[in-house]
mmCIF file with all atom_site columns, C-alpha atoms in Angstrom:
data_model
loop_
_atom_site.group_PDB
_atom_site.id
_atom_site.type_symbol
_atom_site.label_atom_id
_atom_site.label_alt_id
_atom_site.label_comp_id
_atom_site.label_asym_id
_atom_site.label_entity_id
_atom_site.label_seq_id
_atom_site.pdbx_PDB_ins_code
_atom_site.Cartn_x
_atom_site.Cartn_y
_atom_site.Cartn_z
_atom_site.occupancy
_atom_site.B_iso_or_equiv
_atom_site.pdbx_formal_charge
_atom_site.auth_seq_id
_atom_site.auth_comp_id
_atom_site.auth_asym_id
_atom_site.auth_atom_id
_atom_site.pdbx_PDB_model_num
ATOM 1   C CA . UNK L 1 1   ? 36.400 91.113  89.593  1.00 40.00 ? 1   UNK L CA 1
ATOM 2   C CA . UNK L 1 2   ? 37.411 87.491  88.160  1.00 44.00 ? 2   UNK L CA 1
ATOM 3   C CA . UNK L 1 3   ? 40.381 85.974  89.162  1.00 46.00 ? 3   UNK L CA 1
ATOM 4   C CA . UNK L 1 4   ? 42.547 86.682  85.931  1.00 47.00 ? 4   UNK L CA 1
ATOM 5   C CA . UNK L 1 5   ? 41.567 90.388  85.851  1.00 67.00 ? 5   UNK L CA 1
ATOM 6   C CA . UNK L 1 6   ? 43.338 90.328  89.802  1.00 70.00 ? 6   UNK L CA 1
ATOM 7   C CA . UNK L 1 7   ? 46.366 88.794  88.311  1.00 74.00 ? 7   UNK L CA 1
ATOM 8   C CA . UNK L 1 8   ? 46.356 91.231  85.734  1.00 75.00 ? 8   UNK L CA 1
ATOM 9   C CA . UNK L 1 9   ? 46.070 94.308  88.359  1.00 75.00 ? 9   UNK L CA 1
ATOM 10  C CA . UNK L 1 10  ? 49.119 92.666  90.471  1.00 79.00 ? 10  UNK L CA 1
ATOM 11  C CA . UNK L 1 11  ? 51.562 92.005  87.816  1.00 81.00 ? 11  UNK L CA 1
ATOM 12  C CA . UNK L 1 12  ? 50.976 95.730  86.670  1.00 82.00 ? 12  UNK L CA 1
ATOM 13  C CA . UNK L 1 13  ? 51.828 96.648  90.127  1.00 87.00 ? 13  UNK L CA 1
ATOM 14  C CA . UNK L 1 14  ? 55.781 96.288  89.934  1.00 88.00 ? 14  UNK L CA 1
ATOM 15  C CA . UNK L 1 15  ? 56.902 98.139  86.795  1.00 87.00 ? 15  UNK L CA 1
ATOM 16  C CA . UNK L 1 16  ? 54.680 100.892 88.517  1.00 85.00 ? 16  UNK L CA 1
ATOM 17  C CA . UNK L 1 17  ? 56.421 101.127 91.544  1.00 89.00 ? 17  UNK L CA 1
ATOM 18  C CA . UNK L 1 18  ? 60.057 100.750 89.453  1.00 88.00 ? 18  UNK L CA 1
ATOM 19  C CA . UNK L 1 19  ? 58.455 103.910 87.060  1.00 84.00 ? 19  UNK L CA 1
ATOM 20  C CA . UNK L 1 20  ? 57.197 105.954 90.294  1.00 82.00 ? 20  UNK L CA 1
ATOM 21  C CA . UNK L 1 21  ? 60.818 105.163 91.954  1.00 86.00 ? 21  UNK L CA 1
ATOM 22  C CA . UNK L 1 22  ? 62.776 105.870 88.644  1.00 83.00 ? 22  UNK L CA 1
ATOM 23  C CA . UNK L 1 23  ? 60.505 109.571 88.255  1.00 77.00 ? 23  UNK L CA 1
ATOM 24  C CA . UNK L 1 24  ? 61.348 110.614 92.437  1.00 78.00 ? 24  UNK L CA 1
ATOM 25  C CA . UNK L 1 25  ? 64.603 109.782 91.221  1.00 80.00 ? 25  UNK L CA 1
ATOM 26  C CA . UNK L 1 26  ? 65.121 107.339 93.634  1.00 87.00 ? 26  UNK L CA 1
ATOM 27  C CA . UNK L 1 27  ? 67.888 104.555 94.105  1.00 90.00 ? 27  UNK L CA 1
ATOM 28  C CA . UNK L 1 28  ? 66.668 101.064 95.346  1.00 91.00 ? 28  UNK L CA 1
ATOM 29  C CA . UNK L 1 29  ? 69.236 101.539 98.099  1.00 91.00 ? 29  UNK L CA 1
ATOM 30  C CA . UNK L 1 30  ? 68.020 105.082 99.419  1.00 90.00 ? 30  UNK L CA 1
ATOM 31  C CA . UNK L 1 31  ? 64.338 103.521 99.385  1.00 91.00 ? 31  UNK L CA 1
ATOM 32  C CA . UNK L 1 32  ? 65.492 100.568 101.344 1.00 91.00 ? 32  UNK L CA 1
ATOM 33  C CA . UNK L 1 33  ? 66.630 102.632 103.758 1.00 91.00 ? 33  UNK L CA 1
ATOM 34  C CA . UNK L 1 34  ? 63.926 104.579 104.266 1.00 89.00 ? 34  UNK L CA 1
ATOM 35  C CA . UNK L 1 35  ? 61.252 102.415 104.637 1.00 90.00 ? 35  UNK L CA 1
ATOM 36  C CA . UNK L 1 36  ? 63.201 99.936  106.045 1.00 90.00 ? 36  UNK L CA 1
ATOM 37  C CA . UNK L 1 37  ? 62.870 97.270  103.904 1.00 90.00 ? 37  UNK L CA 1
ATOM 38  C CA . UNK L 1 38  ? 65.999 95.236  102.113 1.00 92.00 ? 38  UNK L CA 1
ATOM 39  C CA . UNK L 1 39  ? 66.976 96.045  98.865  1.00 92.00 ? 39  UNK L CA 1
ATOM 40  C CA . UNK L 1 40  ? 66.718 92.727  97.464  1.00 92.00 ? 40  UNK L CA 1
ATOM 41  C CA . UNK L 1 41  ? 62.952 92.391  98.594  1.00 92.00 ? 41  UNK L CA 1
ATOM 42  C CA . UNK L 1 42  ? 62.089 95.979  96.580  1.00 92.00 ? 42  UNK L CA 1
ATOM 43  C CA . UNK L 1 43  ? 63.951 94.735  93.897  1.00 92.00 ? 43  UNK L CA 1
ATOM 44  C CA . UNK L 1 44  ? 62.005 91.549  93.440  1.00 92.00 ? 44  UNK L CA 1
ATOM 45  C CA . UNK L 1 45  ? 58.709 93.316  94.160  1.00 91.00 ? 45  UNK L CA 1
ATOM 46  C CA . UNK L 1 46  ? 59.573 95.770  90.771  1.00 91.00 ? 46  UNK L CA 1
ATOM 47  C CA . UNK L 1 47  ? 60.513 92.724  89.147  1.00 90.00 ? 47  UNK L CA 1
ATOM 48  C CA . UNK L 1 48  ? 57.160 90.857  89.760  1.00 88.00 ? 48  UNK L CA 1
ATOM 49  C CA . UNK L 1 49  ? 59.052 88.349  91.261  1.00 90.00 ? 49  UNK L CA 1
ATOM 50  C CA . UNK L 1 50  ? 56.954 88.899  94.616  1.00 89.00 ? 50  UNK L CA 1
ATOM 51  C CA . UNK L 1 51  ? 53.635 89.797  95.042  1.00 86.00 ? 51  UNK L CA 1
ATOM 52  C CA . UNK L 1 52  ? 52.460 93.196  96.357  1.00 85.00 ? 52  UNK L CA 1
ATOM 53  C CA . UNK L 1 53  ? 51.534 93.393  100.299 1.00 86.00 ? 53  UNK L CA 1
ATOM 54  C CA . UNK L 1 54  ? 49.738 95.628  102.397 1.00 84.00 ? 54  UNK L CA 1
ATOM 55  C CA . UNK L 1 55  ? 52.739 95.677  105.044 1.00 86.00 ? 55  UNK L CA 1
ATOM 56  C CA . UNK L 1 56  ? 54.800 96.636  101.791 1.00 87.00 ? 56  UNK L CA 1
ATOM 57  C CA . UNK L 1 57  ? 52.651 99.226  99.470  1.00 88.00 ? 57  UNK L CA 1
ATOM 58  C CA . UNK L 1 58  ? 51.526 101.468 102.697 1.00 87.00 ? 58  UNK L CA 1
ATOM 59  C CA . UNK L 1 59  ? 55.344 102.699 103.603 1.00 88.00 ? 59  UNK L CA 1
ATOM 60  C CA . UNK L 1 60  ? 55.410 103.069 99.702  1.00 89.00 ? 60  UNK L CA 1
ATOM 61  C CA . UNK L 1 61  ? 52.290 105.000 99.369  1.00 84.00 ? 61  UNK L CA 1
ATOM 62  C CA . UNK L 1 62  ? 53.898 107.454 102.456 1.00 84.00 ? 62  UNK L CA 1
ATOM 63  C CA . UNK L 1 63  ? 57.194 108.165 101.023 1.00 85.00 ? 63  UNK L CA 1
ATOM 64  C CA . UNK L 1 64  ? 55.832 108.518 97.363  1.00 81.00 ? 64  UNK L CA 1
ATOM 65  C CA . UNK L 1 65  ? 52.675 111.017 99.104  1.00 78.00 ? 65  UNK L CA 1
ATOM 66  C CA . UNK L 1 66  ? 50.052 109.254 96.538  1.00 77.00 ? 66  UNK L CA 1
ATOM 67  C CA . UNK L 1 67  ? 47.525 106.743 97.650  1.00 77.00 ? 67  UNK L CA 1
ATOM 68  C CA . UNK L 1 68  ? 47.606 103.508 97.652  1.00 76.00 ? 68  UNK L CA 1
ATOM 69  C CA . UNK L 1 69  ? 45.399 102.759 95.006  1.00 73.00 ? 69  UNK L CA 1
ATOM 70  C CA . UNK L 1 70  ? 47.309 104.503 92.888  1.00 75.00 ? 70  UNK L CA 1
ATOM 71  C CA . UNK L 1 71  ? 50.052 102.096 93.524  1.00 79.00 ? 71  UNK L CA 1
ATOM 72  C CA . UNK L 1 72  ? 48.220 99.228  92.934  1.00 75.00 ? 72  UNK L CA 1
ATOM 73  C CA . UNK L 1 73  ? 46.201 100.880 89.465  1.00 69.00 ? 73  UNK L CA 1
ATOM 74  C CA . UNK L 1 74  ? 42.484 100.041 91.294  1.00 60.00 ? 74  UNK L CA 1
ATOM 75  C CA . UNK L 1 75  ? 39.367 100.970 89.517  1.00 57.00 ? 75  UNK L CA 1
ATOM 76  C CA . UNK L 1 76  ? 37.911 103.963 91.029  1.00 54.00 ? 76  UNK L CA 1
ATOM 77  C CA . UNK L 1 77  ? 33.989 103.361 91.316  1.00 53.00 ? 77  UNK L CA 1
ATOM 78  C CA . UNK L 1 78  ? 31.179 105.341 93.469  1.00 50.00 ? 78  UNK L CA 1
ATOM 79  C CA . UNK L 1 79  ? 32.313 109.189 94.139  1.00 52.00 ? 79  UNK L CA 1
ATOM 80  C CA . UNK L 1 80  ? 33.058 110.172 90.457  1.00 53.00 ? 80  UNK L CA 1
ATOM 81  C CA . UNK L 1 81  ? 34.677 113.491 92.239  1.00 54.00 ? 81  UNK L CA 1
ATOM 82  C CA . UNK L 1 82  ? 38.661 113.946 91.957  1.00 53.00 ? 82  UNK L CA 1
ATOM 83  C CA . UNK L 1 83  ? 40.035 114.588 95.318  1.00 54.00 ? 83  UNK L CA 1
ATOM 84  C CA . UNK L 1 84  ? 43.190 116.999 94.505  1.00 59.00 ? 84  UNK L CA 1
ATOM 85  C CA . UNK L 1 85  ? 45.821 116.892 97.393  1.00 65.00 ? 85  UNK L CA 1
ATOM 86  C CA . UNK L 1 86  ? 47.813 119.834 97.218  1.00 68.00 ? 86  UNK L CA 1
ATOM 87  C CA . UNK L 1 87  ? 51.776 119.834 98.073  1.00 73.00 ? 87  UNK L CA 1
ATOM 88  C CA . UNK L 1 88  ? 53.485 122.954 99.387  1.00 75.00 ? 88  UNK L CA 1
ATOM 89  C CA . UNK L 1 89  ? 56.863 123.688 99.019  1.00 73.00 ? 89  UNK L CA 1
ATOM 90  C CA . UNK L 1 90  ? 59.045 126.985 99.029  1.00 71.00 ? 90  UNK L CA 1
ATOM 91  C CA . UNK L 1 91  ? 56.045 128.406 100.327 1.00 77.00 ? 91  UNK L CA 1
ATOM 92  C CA . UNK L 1 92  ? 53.804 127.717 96.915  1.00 80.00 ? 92  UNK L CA 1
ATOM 93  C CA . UNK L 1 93  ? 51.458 125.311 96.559  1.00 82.00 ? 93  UNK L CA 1
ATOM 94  C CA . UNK L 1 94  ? 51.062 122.791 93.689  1.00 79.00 ? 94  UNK L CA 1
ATOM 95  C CA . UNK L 1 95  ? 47.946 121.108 92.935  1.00 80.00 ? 95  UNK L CA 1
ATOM 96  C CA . UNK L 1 96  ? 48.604 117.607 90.799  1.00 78.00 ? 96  UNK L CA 1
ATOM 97  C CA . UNK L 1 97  ? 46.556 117.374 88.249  1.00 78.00 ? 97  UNK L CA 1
ATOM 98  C CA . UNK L 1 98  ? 47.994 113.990 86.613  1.00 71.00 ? 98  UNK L CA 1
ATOM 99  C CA . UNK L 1 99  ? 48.256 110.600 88.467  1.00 63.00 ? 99  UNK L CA 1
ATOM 100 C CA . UNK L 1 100 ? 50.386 108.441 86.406  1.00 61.00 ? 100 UNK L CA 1
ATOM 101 C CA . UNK L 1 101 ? 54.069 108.033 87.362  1.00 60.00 ? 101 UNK L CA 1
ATOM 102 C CA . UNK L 1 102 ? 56.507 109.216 84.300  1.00 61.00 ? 102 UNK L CA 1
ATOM 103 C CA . UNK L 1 103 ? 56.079 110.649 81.153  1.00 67.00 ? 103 UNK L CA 1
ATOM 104 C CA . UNK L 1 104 ? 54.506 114.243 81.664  1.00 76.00 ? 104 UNK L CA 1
ATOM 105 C CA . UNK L 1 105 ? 53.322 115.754 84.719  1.00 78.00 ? 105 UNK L CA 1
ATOM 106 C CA . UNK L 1 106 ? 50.386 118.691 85.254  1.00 86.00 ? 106 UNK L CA 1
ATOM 107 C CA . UNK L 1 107 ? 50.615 120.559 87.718  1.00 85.00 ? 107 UNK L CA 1
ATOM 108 C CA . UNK L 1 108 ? 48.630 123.871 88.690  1.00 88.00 ? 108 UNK L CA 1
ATOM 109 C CA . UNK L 1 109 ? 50.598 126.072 90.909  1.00 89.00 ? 109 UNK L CA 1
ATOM 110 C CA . UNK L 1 110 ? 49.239 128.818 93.045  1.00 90.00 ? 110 UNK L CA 1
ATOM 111 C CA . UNK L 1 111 ? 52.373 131.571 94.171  1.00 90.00 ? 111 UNK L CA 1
ATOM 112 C CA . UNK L 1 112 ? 50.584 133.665 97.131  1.00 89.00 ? 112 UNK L CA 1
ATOM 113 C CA . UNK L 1 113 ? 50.424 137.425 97.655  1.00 87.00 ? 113 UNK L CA 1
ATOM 114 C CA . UNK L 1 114 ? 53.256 138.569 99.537  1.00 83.00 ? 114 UNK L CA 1
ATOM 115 C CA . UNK L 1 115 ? 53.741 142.215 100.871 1.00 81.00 ? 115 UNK L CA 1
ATOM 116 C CA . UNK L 1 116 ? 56.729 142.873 99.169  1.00 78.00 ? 116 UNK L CA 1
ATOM 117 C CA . UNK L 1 117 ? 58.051 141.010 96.129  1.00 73.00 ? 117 UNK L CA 1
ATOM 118 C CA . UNK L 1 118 ? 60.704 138.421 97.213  1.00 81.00 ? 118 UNK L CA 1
ATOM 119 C CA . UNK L 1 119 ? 64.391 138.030 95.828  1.00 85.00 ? 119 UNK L CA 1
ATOM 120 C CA . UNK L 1 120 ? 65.114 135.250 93.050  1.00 89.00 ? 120 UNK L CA 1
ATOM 121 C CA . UNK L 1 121 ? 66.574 132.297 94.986  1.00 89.00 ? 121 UNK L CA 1
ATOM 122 C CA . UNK L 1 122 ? 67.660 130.384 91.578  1.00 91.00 ? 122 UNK L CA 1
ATOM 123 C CA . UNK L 1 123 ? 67.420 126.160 91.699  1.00 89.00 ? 123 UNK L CA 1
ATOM 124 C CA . UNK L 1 124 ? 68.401 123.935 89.225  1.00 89.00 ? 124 UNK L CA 1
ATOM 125 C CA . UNK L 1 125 ? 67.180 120.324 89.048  1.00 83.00 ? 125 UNK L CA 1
ATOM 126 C CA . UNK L 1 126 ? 66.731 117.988 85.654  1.00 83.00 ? 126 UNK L CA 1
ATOM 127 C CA . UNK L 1 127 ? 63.824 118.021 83.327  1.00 84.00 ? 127 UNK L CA 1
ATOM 128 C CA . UNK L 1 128 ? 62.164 120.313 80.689  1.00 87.00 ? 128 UNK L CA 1
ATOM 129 C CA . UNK L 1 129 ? 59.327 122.734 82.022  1.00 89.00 ? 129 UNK L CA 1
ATOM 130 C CA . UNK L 1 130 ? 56.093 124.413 80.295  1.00 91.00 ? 130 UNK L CA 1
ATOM 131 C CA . UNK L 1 131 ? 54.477 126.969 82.197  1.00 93.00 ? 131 UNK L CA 1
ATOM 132 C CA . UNK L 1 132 ? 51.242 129.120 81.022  1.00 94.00 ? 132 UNK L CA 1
ATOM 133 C CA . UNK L 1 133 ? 50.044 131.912 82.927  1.00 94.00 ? 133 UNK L CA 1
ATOM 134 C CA . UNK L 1 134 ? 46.320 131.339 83.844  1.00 93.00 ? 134 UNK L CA 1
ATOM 135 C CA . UNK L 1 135 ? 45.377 134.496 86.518  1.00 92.00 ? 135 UNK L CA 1
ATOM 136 C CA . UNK L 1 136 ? 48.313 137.604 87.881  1.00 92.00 ? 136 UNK L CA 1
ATOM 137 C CA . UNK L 1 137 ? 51.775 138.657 86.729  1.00 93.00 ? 137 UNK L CA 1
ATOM 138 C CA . UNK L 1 138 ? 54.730 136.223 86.580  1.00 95.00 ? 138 UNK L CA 1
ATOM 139 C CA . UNK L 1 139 ? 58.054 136.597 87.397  1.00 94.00 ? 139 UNK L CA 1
ATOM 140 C CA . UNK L 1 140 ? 60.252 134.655 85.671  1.00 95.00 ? 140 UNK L CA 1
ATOM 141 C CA . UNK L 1 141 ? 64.109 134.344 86.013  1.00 94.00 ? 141 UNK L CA 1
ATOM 142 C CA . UNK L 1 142 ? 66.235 131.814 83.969  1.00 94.00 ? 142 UNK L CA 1
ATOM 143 C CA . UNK L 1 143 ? 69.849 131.997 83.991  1.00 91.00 ? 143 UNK L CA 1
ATOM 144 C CA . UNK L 1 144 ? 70.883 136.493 82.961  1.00 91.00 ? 144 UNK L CA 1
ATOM 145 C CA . UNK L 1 145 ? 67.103 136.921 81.777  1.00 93.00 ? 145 UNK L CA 1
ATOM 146 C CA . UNK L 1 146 ? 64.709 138.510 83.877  1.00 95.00 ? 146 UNK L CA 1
ATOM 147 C CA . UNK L 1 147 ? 61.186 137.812 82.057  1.00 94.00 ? 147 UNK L CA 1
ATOM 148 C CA . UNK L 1 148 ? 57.712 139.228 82.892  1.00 95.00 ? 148 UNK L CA 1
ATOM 149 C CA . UNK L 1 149 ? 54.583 136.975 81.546  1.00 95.00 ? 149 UNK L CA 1
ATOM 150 C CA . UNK L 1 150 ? 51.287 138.705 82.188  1.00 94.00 ? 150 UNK L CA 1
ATOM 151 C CA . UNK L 1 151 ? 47.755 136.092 82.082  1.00 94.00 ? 151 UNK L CA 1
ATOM 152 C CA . UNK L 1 152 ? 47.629 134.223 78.554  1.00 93.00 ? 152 UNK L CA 1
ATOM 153 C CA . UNK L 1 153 ? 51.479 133.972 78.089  1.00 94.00 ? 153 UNK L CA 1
ATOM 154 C CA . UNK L 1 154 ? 53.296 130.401 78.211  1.00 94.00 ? 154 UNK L CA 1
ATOM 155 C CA . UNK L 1 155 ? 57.188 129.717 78.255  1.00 93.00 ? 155 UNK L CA 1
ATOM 156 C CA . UNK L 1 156 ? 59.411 126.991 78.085  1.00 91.00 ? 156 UNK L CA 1
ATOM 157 C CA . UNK L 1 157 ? 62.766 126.131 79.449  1.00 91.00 ? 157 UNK L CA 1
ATOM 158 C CA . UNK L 1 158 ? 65.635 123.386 80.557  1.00 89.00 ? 158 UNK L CA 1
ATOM 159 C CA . UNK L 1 159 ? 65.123 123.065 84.141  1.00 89.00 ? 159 UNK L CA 1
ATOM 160 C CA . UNK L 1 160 ? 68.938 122.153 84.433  1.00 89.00 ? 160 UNK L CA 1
ATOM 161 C CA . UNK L 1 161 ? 69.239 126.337 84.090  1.00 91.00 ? 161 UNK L CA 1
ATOM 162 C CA . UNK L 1 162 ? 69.169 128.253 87.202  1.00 93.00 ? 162 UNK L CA 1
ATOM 163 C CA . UNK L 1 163 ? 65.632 129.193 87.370  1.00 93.00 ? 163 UNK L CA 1
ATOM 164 C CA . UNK L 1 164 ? 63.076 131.548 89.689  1.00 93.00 ? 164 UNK L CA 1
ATOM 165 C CA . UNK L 1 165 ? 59.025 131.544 89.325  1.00 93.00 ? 165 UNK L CA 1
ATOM 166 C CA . UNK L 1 166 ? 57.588 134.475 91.632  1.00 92.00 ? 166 UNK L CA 1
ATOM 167 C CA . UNK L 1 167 ? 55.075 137.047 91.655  1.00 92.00 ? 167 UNK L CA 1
ATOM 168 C CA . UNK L 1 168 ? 56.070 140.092 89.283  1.00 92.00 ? 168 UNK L CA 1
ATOM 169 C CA . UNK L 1 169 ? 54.190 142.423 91.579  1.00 90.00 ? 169 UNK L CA 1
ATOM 170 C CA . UNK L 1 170 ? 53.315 140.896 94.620  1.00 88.00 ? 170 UNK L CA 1
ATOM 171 C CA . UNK L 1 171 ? 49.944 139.367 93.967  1.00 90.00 ? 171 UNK L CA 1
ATOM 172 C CA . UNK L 1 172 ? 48.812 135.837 93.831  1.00 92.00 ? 172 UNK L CA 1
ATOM 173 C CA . UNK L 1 173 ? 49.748 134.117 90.396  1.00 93.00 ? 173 UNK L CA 1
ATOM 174 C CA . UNK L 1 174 ? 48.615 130.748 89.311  1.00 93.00 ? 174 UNK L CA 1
ATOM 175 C CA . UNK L 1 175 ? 49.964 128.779 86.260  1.00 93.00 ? 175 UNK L CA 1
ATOM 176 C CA . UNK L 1 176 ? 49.536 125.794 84.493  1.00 92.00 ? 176 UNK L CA 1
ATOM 177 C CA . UNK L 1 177 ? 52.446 123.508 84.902  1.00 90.00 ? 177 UNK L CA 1
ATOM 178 C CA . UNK L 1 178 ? 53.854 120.332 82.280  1.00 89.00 ? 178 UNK L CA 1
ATOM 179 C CA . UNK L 1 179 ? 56.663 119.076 84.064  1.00 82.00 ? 179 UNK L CA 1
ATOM 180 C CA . UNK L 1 180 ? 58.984 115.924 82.560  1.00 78.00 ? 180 UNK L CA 1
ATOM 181 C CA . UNK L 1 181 ? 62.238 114.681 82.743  1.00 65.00 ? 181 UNK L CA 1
ATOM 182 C CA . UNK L 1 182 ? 65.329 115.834 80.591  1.00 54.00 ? 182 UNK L CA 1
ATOM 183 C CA . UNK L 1 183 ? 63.805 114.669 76.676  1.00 45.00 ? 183 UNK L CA 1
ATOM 184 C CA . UNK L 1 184 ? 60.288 114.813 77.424  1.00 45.00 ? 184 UNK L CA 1
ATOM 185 C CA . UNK L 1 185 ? 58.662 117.936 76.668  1.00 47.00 ? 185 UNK L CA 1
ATOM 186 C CA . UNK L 1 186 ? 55.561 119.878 75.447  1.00 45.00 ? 186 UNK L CA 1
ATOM 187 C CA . UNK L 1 187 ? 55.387 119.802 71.686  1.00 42.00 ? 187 UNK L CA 1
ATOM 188 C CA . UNK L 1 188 ? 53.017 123.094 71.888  1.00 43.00 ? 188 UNK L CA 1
ATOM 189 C CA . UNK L 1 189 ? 54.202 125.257 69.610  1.00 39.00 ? 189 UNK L CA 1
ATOM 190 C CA . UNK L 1 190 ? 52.558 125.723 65.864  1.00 38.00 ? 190 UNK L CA 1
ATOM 191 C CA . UNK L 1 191 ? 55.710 127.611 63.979  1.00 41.00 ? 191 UNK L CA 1
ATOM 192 C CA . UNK L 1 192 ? 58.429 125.459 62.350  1.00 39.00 ? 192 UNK L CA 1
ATOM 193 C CA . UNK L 1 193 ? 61.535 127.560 63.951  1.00 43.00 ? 193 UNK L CA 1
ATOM 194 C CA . UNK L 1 194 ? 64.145 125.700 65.324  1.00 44.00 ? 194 UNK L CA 1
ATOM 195 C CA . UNK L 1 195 ? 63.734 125.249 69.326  1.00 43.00 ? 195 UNK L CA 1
ATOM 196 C CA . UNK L 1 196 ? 65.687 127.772 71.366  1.00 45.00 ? 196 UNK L CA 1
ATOM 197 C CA . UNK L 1 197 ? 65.664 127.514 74.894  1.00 43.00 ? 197 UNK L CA 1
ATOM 198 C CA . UNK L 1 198 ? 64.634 129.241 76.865  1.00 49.00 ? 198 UNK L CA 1
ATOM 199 C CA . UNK L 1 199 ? 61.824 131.215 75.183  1.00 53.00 ? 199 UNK L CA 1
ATOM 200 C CA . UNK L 1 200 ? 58.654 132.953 76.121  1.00 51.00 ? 200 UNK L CA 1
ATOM 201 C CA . UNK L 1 201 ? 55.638 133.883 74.625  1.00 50.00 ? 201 UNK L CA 1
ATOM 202 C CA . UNK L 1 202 ? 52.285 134.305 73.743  1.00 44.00 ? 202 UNK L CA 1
ATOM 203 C CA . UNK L 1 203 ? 50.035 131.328 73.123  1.00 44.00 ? 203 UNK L CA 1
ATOM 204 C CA . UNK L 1 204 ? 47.093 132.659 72.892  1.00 42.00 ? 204 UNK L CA 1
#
């Protein structure tokens, strides 16, 4: 790599943090605190007004869970294979399937088998989701509606609605997941109906 192409890859390196930060949802003064490093210093390392550091990317990497070169945009060379990390949470596991922070984000989510089909614990959070059903029967609950999606359905909603994703009858489900933040969303849809949301159905 020539020298200009590394100043190139370090100047990238603060808007991405400040994107990655903005997309956790993040303040500068809750990140601070975590990793235990001033305010003012994060705020001049999104600014490019200070270079990127090991000592300063690794507690990064760790609280954002995504590896360091990701943070820093390196060229990946050698192994061509993509090494998917996946993240549990409320007992379901999601598989990222984009890298970039913002924008739109892919996930594929896996819901296990349980013995008995669990009761809709309802979250709300900001952003706009897409969901398609790729194997099993979904559950889906968004605010009074109570929706069933079998394999080859897809569905749509504001994520600021309470909302449940579980197994219709008990068995394992997995879906295809576009996630983004309140304005971004998947233009998927081929009719020219006005958007209601939420809404579910086919897309086969």
């Amino acid at each position: 790599m020539d020298r200009k192409t590394d100043d190139e890859v370090l100047d990238a390196v603060g808007p991405r943090l400040r994107a990655l930060r903005r997309d956790r949802g993040i303040t500068l003064a809750g990140l601070a605190a975590t990793i235990g490093v001033s305010e003012s210093t994060l705020s001049r390392l999104e600014s490019g007004q200070r270079r990127p550091s090991l000592e300063l990317l690794l507690p990064l990497a760790r609280t954002y869970d995504v590896p360091l070169d990701d943070l820093v945009g390196a060229p990946r060379t050698g192994d061509p294979r993509v090494h998917l990390k996946p993240i549990r949470r409320f007992g379901m596991a999601f598989v990222p399937l984009s890298r970039q922070p913002g924008g739109v984000h892919a996930f594929k989510m896996i819901i296990p088998a349980q013995p008995e089909p669990l009761e809709p614990t309802p979250q709300t959070h900001e952003g706009f989701e897409w969901l398609y059903v790729l194997n099993g029967r979904l559950r889906l609950v968004i605010g009074e509606r109570d929706l069933t999606l079998p394999p080859g359905e897809a569905a749509e909603f504001d994520t600021s609605l309470p909302h449940w994703l579980g197994s219709a009858d008990g068995g394992v489900v997995e879906l295809l997941i576009l996630f983004g933040l309140q304005g971004v969303r998947a233009h998927v849809r081929t009719d020219t109906e006005p958007h209601r949301s939420p809404q579910a159905g086919s897309r086969r």
